[in-house]
Coordinates of C-alpha atoms in Angstrom, one line a residue:
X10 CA 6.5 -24.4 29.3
X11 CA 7.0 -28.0 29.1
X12 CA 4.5 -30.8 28.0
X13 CA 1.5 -29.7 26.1
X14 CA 0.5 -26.6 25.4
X15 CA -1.5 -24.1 27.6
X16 CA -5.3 -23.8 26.8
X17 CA -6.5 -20.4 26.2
X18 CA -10.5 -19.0 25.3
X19 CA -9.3 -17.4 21.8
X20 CA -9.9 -19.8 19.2
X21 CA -7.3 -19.2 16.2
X22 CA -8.7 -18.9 12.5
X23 CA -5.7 -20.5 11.4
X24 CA -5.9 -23.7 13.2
X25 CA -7.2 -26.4 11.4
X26 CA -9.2 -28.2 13.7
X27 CA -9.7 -30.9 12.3
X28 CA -5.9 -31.6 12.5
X29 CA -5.0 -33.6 15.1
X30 CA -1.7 -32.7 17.4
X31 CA 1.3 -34.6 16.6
X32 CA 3.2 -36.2 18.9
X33 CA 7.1 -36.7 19.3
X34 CA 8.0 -40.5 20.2
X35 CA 11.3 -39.7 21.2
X36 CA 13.1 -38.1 24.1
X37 CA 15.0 -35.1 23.1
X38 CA 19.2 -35.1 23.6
X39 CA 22.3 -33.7 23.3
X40 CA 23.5 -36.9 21.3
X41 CA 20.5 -36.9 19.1
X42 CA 21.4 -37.0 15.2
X43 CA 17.2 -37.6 14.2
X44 CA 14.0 -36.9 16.0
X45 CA 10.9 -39.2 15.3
X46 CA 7.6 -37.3 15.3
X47 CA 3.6 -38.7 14.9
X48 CA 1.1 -37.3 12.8
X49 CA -2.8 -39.2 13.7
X50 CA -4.5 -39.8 10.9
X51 CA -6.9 -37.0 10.0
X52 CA -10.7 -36.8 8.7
X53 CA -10.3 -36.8 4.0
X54 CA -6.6 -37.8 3.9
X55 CA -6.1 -38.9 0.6
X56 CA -3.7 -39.9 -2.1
X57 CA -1.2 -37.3 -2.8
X58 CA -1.7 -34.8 -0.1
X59 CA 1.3 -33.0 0.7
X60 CA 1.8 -32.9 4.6
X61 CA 4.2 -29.7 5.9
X62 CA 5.7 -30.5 9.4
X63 CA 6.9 -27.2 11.3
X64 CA 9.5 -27.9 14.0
X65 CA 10.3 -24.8 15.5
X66 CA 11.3 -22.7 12.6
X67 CA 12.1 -25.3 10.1
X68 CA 9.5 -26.9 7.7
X69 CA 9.9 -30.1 6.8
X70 CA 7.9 -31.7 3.5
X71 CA 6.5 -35.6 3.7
X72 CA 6.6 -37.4 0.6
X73 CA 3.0 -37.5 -0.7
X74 CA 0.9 -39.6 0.4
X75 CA 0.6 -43.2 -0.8
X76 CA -2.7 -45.7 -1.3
X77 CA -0.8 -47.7 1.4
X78 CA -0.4 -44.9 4.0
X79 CA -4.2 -43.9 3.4
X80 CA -5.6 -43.9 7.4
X81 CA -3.1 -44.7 9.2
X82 CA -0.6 -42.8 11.5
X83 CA 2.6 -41.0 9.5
X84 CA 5.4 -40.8 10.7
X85 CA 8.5 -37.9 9.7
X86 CA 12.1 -38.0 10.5
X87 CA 13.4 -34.9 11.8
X88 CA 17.6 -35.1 10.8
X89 CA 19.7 -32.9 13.4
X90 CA 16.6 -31.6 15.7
X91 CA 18.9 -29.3 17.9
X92 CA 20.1 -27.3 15.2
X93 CA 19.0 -23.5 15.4
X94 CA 17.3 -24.4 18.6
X95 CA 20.3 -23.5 21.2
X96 CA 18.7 -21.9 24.6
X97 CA 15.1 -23.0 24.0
X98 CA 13.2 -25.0 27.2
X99 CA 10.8 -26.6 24.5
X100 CA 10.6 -27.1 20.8
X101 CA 7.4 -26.2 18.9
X102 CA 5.7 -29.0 16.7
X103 CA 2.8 -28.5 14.0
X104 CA 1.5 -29.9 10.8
X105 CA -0.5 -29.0 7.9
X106 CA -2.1 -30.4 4.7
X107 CA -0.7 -28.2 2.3
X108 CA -4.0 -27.5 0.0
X109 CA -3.2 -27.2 -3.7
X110 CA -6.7 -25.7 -4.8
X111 CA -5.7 -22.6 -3.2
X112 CA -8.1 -22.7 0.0
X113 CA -7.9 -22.5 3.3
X114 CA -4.5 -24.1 4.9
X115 CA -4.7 -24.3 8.7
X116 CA -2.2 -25.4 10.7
X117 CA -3.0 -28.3 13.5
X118 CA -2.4 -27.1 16.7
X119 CA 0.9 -26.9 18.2
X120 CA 2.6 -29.2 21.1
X121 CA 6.0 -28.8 22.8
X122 CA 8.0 -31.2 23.5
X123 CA 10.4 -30.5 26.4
X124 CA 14.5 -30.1 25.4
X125 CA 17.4 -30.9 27.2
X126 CA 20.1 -28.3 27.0
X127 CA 23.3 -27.3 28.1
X128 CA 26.1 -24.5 28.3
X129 CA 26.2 -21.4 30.3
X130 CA 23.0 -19.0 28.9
X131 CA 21.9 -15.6 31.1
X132 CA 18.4 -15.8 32.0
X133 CA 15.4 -15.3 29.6
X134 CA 14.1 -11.8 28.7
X135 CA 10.9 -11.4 30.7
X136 CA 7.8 -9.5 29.1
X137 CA 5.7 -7.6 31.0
X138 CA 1.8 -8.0 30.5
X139 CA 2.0 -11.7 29.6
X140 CA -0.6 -14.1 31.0
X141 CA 0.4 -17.1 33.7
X142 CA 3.5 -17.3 35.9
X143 CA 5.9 -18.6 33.0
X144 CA 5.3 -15.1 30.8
X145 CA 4.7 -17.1 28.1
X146 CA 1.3 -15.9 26.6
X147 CA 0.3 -12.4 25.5
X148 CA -3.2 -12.1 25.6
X149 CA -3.4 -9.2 22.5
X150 CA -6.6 -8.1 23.3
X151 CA -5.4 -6.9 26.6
X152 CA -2.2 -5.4 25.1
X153 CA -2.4 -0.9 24.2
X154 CA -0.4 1.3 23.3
X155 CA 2.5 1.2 20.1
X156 CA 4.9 -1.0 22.2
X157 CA 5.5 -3.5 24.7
X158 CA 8.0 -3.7 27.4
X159 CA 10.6 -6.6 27.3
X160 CA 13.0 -6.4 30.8
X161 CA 16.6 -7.8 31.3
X162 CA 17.9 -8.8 34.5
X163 CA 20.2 -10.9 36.1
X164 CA 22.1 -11.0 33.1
X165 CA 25.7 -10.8 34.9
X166 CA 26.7 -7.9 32.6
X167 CA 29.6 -5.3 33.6
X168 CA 29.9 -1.8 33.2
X169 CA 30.8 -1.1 29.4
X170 CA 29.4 -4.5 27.8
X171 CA 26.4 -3.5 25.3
X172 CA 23.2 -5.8 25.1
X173 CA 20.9 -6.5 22.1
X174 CA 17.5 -7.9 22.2
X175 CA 16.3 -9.9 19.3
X176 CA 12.5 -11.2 18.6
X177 CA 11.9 -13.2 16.2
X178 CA 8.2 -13.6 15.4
X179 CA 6.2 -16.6 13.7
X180 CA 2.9 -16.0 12.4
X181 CA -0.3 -18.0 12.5
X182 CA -0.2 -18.0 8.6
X183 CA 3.7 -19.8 8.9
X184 CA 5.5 -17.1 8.0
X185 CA 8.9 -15.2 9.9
X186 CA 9.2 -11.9 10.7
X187 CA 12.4 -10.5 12.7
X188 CA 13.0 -7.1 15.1
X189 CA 16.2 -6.4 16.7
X190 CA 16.9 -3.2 19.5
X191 CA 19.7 -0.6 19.2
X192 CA 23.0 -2.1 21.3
X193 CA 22.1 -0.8 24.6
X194 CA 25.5 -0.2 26.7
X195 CA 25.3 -1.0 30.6
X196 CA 26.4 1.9 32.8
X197 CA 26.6 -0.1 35.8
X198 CA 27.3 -3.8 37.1
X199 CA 24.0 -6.1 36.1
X200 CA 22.0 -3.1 35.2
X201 CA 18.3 -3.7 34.3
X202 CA 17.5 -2.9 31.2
X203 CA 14.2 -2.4 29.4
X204 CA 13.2 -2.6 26.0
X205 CA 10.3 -1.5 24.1
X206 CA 9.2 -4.4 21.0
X207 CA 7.0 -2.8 18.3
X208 CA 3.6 -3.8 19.1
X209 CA 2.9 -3.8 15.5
X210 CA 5.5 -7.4 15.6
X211 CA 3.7 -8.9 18.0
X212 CA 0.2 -8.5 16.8
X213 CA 1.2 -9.5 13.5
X214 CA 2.0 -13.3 15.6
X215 CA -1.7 -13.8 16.6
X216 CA -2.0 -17.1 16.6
X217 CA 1.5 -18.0 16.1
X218 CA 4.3 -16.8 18.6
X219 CA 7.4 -14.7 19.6
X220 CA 10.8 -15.5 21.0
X221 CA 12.9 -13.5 22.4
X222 CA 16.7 -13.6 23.5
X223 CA 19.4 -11.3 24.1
X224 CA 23.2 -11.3 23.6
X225 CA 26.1 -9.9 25.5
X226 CA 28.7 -8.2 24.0
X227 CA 32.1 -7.8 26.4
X228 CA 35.5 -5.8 24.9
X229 CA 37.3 -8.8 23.4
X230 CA 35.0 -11.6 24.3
X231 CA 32.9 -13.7 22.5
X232 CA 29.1 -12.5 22.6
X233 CA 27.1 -14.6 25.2
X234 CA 23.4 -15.2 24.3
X235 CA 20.6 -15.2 27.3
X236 CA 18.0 -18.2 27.3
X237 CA 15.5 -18.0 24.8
X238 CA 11.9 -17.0 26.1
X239 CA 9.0 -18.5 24.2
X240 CA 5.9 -16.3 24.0
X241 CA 2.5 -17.3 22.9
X242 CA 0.2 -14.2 21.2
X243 CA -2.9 -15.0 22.0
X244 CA -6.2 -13.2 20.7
X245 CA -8.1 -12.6 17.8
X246 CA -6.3 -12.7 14.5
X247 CA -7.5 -9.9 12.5
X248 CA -9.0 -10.4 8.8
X249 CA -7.4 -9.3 6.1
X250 CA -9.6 -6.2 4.8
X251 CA -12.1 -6.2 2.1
X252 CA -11.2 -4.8 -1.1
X253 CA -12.0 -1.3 -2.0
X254 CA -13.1 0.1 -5.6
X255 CA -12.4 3.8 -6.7
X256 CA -15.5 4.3 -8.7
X257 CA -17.6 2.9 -6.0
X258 CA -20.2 5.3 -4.6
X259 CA -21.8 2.9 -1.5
X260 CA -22.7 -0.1 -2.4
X261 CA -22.8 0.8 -6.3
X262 CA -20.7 0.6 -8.9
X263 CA -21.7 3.2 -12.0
X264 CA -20.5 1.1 -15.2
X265 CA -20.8 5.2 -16.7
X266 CA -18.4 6.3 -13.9
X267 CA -15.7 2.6 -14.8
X268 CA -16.0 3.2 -18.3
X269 CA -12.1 3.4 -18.9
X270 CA -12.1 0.7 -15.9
X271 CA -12.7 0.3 -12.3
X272 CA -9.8 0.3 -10.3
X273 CA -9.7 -2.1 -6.8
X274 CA -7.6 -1.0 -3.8
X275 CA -5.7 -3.7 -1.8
X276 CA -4.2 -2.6 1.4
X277 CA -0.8 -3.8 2.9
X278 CA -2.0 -7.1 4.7
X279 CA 0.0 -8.0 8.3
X280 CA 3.5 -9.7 7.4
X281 CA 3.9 -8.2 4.2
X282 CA 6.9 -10.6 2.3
X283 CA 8.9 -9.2 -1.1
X284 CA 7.5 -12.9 -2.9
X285 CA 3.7 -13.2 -1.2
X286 CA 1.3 -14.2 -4.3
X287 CA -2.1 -12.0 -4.2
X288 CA -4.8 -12.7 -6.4
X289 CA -7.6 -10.5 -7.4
X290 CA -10.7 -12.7 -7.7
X291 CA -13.2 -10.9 -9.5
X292 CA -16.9 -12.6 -9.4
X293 CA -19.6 -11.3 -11.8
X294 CA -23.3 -12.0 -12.6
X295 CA -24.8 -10.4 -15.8
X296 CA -28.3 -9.1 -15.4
X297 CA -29.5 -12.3 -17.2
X298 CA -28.2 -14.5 -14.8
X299 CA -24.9 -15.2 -16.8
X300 CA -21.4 -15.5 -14.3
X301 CA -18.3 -14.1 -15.2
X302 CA -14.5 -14.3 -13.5
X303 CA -11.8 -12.2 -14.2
X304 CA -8.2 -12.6 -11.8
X305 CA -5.2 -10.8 -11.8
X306 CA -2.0 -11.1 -9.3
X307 CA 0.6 -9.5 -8.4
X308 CA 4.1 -10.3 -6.1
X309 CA 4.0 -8.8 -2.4
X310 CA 7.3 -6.3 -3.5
X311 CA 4.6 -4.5 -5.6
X312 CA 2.7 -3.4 -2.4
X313 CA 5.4 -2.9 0.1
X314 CA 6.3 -0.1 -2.7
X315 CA 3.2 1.2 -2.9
X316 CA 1.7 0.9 0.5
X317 CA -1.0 -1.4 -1.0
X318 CA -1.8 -2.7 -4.3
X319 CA -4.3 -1.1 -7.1
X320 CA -5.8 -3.7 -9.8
X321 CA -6.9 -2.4 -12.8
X322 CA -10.1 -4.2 -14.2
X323 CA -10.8 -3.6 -17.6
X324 CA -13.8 -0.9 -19.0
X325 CA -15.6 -3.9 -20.6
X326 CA -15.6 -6.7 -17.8
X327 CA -17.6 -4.0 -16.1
X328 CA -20.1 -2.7 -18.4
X329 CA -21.3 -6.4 -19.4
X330 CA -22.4 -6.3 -15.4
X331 CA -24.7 -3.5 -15.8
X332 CA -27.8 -4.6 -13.9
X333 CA -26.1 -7.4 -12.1
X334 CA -24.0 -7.1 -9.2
X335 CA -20.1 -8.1 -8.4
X336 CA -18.1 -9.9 -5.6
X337 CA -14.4 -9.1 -5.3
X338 CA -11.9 -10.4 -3.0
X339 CA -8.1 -10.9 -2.8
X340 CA -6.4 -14.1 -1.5
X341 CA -2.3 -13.8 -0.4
X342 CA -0.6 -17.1 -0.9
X343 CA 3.0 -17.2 1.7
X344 CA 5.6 -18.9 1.3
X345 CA 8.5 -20.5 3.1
X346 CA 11.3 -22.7 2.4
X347 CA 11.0 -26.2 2.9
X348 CA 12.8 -29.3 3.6
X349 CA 12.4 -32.0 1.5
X350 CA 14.4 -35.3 0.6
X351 CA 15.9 -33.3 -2.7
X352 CA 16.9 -30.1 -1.0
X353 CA 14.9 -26.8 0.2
X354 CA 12.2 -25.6 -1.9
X355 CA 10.1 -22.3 -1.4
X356 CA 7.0 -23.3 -1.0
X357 CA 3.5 -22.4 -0.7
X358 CA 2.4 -22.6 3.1
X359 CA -0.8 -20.6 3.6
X360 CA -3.8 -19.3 1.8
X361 CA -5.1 -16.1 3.2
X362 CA -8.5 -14.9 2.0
X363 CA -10.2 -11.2 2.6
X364 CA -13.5 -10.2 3.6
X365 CA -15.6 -9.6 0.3
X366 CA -16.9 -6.9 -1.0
X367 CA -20.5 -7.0 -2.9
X368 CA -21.0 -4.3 -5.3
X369 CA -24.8 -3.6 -7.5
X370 CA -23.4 -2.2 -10.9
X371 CA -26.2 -0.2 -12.1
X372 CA -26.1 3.8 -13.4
X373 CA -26.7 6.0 -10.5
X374 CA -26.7 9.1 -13.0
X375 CA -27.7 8.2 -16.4
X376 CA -26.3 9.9 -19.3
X377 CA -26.8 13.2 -20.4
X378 CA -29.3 13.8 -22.7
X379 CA -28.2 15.9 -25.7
X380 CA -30.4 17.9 -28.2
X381 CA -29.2 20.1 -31.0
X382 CA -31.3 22.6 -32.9
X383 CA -29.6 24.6 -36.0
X384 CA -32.4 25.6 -37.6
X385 CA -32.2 24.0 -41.2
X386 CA -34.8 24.0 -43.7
X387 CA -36.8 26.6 -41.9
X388 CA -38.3 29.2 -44.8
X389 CA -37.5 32.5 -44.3
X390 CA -40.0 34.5 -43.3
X391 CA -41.4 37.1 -39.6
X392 CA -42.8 35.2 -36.7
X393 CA -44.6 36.0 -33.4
X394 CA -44.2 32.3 -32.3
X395 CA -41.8 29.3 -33.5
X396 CA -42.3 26.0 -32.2
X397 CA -39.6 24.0 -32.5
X398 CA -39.0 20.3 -31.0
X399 CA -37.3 21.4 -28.0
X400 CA -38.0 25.6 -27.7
X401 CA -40.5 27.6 -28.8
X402 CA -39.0 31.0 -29.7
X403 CA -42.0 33.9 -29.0
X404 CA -40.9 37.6 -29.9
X405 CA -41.8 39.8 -27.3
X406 CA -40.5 43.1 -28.6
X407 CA -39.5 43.7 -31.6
X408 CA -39.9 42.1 -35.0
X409 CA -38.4 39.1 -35.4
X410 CA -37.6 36.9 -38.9
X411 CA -36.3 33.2 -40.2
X412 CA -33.7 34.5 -42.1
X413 CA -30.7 32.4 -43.7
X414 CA -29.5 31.2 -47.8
X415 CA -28.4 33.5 -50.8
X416 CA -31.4 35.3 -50.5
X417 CA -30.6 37.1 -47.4
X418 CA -27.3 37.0 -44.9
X419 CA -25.3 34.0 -45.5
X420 CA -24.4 32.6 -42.1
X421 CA -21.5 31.2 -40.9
X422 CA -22.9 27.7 -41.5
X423 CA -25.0 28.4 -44.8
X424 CA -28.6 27.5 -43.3
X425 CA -31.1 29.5 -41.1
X426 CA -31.1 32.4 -38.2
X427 CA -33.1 34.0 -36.6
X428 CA -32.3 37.9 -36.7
X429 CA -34.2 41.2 -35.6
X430 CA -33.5 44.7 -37.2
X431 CA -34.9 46.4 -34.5
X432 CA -32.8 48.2 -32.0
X433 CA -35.1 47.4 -29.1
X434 CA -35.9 43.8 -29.2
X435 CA -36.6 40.5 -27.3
X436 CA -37.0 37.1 -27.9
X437 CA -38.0 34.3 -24.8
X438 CA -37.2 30.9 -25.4
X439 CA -39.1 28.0 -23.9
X440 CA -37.7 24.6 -23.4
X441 CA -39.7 22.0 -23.4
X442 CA -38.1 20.3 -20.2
X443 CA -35.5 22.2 -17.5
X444 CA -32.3 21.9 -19.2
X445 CA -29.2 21.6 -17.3
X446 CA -26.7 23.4 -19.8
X447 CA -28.1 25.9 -23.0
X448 CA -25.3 26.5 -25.6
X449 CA -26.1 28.8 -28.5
X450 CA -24.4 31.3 -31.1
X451 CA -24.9 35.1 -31.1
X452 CA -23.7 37.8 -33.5
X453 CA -24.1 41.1 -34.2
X454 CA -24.6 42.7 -38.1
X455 CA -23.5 45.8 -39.0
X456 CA -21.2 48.7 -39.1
X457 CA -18.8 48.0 -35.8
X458 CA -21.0 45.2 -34.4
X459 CA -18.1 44.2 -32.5
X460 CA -19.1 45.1 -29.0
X461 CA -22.6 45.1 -29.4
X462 CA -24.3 44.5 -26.1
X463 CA -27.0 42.3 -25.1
X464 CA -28.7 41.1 -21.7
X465 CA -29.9 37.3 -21.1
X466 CA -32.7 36.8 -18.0
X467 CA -32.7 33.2 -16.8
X468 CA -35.7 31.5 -15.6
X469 CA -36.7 28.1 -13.7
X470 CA -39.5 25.8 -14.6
X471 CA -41.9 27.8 -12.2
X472 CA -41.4 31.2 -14.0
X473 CA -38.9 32.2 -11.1
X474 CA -35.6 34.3 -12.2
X475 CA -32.8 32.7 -11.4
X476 CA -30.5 35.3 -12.8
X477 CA -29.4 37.9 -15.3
X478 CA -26.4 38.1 -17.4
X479 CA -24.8 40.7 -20.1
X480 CA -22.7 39.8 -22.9
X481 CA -20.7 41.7 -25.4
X482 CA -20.2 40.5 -28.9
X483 CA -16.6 40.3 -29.7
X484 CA -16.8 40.1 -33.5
X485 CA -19.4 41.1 -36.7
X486 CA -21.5 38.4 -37.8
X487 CA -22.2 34.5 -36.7
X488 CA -21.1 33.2 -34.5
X489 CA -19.4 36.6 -33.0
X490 CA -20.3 34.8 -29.7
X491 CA -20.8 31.1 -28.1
X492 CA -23.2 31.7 -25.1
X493 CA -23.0 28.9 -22.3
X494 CA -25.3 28.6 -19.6
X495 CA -25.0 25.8 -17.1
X496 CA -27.9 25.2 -14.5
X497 CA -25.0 24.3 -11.8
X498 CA -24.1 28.3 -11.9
X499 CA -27.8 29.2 -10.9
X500 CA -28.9 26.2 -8.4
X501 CA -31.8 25.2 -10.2
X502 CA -32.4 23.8 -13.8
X503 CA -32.9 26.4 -16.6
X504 CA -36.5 26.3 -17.8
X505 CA -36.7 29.6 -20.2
X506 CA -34.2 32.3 -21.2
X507 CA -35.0 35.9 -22.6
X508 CA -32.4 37.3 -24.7
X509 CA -33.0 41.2 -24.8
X510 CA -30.9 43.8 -27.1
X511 CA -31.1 47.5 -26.5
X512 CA -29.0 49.7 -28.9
X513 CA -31.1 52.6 -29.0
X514 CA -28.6 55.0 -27.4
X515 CA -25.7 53.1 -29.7
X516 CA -24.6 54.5 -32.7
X517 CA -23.7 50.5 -34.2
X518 CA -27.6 50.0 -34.7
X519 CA -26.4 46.4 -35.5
X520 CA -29.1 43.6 -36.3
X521 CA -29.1 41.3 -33.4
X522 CA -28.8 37.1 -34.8
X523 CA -29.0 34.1 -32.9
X524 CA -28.8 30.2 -33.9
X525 CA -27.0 26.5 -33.6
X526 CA -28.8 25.4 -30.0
X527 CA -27.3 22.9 -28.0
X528 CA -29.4 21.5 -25.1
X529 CA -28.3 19.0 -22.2
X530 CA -30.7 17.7 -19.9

């Protein structure tokens, strides 16, 4: 693939289009000690950008730019340009802008300039499924299955020597990733050998590229590397995933459901490095109108660990959003080492933003409503009907009092019951809404009222019975037993219970007592 390079339909999201190619002004050979290559001018150059020159796999930094240099062509001295690039027909030049604000950092698109080389290689590696006569272009959107093929031949290999295929992939996003094949031994004279490459590799090079080479290892003989096979991955580079949040339901976040914080799922993005920067960004708008930011980071080791990364955002930076709405995203800052005039540096080299995710934080399920009824201050004395705030108590059988003080039984909480002597008795209760939980104390008085029985019928808000339930008291006196009903048990809120006490055939004739409601809605 010599000259420029081939022109494909897939536009690249990591090409910075308004970077022009550069250009290499000289010839490319053997005797070379520098290489001289031209970056255009390009549209908001300014004072102080930092310019990244990739040539092949190295990265070379430009001093920044100066006032002087301000619109007009740049030019970068590349010392010992055939280092690293033994067996390779071409050698890959781009550029970036290296943005410092943390945005988008495209890389201009790539030329190849042609390169003179020499010594005795075997044949390139030759990929099935690539695009052209050269196989030098994958076209991913074509590519299926986990793995594609990579075939040897030719390689003048005897019986007994063992081959190794290595591909070394280079992201759109500047960054290196590496895959190497078991040693494959050759069981006859110039065998053909295939390999399979991860697919996962090569669609992690959208928009960058792949080369591949093999070596030959003879018993007692140095190892002989093939040609080097350069290999385009074209297609559509993926986008890194929105973010996810835990306490999400839909599109709505319940500041009830995050009140000990939300939590925000990252995923493992493509190329995962131990020292990638990703950065939580966190965008909030009050109800009033008022923004808020919150950002966190962590280092790419973190997620490789994990799978993914989780980002804990605080209780409070949610609840201040109820009745607004929130954005989150994640941005992964790569790095690479760099060239410069003082030594290699690890530098930033790309910005990589996610999709965002838009979140209304509002209560899907507001809070339960709690009312509690213990009967204080109530004079003792026998009712047919008691109307209190939330339940009105009617006797239905049986006679039924206020009791409660010195002057009568003296409850386990020293104010009011209600109590009936009677050993047939019956008291409904009416609440003044369906509730979805009733709580309430119940005790039996008198000689062995432990084990008293009692019945409870459960009614919805229609009059319909939703079910029936008997108790047994396990002590004397208040509260012998706590009585919890939940609607959840019966499928429909609770909209009256009947409490009904029979000990006509006992011989505890205890005094039924009841008190300390709790009701939920």
């Amino acid at each position: 693939m010599n000259g420029a390079s081939p022109q494909y339909p897939y536009p690249s999201p990591y090409i910075a289009l308004h970077l022009p190619p550069a250009s290499l002004e000289t010839v490319l050979a053997g005797w070379m000690l520098a290489a001289d290559v031209l970056l255009p001018p390009y549209p908001g150059m300014a004072v102080g950008d930092r310019i990244i020159v990739a040539w092949e796999e190295r990265l070379v930094a430009l001093p920044p730019v100066t006032p002087e240099q301000v619109g007009l062509p740049l030019l970068v001295t590349i010392d010992e340009p055939l280092r690293t690039l033994g067996g390779l027909r071409d050698v890959r030049i781009s550029w970036q802008v290296h943005d410092q604000a943390g945005l988008w950092s495209g890389w201009a698109p790539a030329t190849f300039a042609p390169l003179r080389f020499g010594g005795a290689f075997a044949p390139a590696p030759w990929p099935e499924g690539t695009a052209g006569d050269g196989g030098h272009a994958y076209m991913i959107d074509r590519m299926h299955g986990p793995y594609a093929r990579m075939r040897v031949e030719g390689h003048g290999a005897l019986v007994g020597d063992r081959v190794t295929l290595h591909v070394h992939a280079t992201t759109a996003a500047g960054k290196q990733e590496a895959w190497h094949s078991p040693s494959t031994s050759v069981r006859r004279d110039g065998q053909t050998l295939d390999f399979d490459v991860p697919m996962q590799l090569i669609r992690h090079a959208v928009g960058g590229q792949c080369v591949a080479q093999y070596t030959i290892c003879a018993p007692g003989a140095e190892p002989r590397h093939s040609i080097r096979r350069r290999i385009e991955v074209i297609g559509h580079a993926p986008a890194l995933a929105a973010p996810g949040v835990q306490q999400a339901e839909g599109a709505v976040l319940d500041p009830l459901a995050a009140a000990g914080g939300a939590c925000v799922d990252v995923p493992a993005w493509p190329g995962l490095a131990g020292d990638d920067e990703c950065h939580l960004v966190w965008l909030g708008m009050k109800a009033n109108g008022e923004p808020t930011r919150f950002e966190e980071s962590a280092l790419g080791r973190e997620a490789r660990d994990r799978s993914g990364l989780i980002f804990p955002v605080p209780g409070p930076e949610v609840a201040e959003l109820d009745g607004g709405y929130v954005r989150a995203c994640y941005r992964v800052k790569t790095f690479g080492n760099v060239e410069t005039s003082r030594g290699t540096r690890r530098e930033c080299l790309h910005t990589l933003e996610s999709d965002w995710l838009d979140l209304r934080v509002q209560a899907i399920n507001p809070p339960p409503v709690i009312a509690m009824d213990d009967l204080d201050n109530l004079t003792p004395r026998p009712f047919d009907a008691l109307k209190r705030p939330f339940i009105t108590f009617i006797a239905e059988k049986g006679a039924w009092y206020i009791r409660g003080g010195k002057a009568s039984i003296t409850p386990f909480h020293g104010g009011a019951f209600l109590c009936a002597h009677d050993d047939v008795s019956a008291l409904r209760m009416e609440f003044a809404q369906p509730c979805t939980s009733v709580r309430f104390g119940y005790g039996a008085l008198g000689p062995n009222g432990n084990g008293s029985p009692f019945h409870l019928d459960i009614f919805d808000a229609h009059g319909n019975r939703l079910a029936d339930a008997q108790h047994k008291v396990p002590t004397t006196g208040l509260p012998g037993l706590w009585v919890q009903l939940d609607a959840a048990d019966y499928g429909d809120r609770i909209g009256t219970i009947v409490l009904r006490k029979d000990t006509s055939h006992d011989p505890r004739r205890v005094t039924a007592i009841i008190d300390n409601f709790t009701l939920t809605w």
